[in-house]
CSV table of C-alpha atoms in Angstrom, one decimal:
chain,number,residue,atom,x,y,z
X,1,UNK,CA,0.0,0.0,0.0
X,2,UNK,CA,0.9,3.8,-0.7
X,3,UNK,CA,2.0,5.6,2.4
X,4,UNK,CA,-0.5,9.0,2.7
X,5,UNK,CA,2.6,10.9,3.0
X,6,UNK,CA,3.8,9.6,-0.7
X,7,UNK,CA,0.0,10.4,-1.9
X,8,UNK,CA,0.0,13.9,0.0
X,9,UNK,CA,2.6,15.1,-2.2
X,10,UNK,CA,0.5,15.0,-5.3
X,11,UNK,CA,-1.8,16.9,-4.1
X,12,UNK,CA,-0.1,20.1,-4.8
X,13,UNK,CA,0.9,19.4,-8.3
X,14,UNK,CA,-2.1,18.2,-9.4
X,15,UNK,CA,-4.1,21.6,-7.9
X,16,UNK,CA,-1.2,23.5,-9.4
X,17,UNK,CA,-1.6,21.5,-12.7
X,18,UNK,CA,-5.6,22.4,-12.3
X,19,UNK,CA,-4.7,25.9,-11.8
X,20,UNK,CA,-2.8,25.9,-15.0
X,21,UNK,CA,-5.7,24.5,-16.6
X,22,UNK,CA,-8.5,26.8,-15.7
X,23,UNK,CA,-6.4,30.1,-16.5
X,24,UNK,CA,-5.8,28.6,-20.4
X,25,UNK,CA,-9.6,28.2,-20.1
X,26,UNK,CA,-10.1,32.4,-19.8
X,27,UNK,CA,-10.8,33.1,-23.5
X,28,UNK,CA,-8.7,36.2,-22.6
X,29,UNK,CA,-6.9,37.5,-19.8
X,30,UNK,CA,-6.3,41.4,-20.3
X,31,UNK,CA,-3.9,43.5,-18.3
X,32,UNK,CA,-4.9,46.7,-18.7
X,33,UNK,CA,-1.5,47.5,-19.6
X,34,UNK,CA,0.3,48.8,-22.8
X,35,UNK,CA,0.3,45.7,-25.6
X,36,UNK,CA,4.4,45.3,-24.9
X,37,UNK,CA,4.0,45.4,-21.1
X,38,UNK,CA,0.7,42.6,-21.4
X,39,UNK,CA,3.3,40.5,-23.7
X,40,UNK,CA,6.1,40.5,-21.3
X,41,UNK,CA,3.7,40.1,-18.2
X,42,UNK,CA,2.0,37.1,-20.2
X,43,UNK,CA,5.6,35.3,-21.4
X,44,UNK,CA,6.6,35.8,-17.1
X,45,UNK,CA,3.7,34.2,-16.1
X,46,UNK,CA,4.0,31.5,-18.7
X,47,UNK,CA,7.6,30.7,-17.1
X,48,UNK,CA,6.9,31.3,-13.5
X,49,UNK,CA,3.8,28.8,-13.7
X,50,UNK,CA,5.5,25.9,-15.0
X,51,UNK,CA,8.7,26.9,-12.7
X,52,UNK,CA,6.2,26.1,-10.1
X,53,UNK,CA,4.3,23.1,-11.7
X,54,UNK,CA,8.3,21.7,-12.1
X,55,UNK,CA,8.9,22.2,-8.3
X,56,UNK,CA,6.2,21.1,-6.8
X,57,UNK,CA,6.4,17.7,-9.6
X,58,UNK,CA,10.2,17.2,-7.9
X,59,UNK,CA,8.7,17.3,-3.9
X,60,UNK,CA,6.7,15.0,-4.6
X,61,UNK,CA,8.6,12.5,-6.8
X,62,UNK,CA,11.3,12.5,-4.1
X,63,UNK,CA,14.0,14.5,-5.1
X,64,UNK,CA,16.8,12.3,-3.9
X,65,UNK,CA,16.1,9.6,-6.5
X,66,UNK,CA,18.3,9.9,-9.5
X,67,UNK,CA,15.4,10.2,-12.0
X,68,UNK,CA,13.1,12.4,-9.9
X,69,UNK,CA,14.6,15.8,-12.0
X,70,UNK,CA,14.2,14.1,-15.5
X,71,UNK,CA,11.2,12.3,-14.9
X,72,UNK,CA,9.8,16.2,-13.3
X,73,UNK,CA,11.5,17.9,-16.4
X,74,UNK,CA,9.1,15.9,-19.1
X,75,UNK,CA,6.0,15.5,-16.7
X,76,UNK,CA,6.2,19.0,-16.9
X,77,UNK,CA,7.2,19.7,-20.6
X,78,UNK,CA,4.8,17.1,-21.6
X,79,UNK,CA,2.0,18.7,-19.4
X,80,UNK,CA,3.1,22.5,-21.2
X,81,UNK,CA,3.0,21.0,-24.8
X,82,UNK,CA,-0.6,19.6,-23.8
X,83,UNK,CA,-1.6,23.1,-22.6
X,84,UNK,CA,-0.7,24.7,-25.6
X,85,UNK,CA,-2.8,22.7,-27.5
X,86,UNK,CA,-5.7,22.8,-25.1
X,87,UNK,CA,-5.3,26.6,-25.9
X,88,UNK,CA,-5.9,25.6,-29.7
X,89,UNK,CA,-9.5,24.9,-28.6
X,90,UNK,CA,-10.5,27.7,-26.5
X,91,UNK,CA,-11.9,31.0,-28.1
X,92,UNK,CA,-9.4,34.0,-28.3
X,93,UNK,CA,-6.3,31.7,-27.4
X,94,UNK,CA,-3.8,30.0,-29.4
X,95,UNK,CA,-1.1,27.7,-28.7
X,96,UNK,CA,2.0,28.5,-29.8
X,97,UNK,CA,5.5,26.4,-29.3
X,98,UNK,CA,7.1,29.9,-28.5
X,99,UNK,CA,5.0,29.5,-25.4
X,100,UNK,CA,6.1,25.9,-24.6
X,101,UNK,CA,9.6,27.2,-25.1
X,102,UNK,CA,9.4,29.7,-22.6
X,103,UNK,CA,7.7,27.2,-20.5
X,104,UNK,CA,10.7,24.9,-20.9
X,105,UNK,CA,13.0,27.7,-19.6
X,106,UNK,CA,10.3,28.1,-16.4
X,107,UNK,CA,10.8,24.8,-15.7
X,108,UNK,CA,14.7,24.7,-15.8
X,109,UNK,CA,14.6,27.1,-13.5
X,110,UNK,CA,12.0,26.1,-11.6
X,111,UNK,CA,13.8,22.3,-10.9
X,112,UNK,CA,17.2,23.9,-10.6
X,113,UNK,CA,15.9,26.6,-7.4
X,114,UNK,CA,14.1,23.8,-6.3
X,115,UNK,CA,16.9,20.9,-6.8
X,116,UNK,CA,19.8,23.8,-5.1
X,117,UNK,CA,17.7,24.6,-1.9
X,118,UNK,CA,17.1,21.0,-1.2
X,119,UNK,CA,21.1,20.2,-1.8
X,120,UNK,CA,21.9,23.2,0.8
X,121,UNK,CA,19.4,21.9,3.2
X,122,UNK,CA,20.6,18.4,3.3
């Protein structure tokens, strides 16, 4: 049987991944702010959710197995790549593999914050 604790720590992604999904469900998310300024705000947001999504993947597949960073990296890519075409589907939106790039980068950084603070803790 599953130990709770090992089931408790997929809650988190999965609400995360949730999250991600209702927010690609908006058929659009306006800023308010200049067209430039709503493009850079919209690429950082891209990044910092799946730098989260990437993190949170890593807790909870036990960061100090060997294949817990790759196995987060492509959960994660895999889960952007399938959000960007969700997007396809939903009025106003798009999916673009610019956007799954810049995902990619969020969740580099994302597992390497996450991967460095658990290697100075322990």
């Amino acid at each position: 049987m599953i130990p709770v604790r090992r089931v408790r720590a997929w809650i988190p992604p999965v609400l995360w991944a949730g999250v991600i999904f209702a927010l690609s469900s908006i058929p659009s998310l306006e800023s308010g702010l200049r067209p430039v300024w709503d493009l850079v705000l919209r690429k950082i947001a891209h990044a910092a959710e799946f730098a989260i999504l990437a993190a949170l993947l890593l807790r909870a597949l036990a960061p100090q197995t060997k294949r817990a960073v790759p196995v987060a990296f492509f959960l994660a890519l895999f889960y952007a790549a399938s959000d960007e075409w969700h997007q396809t589907f939903v009025e106003n939106r798009t999916g673009a593999w610019a956007d799954a790039l810049i995902d990619a980068i969020g969740i580099i950084v994302g597992l390497a914050v996450y991967a460095s603070r658990i290697k100075n803790r322990g």
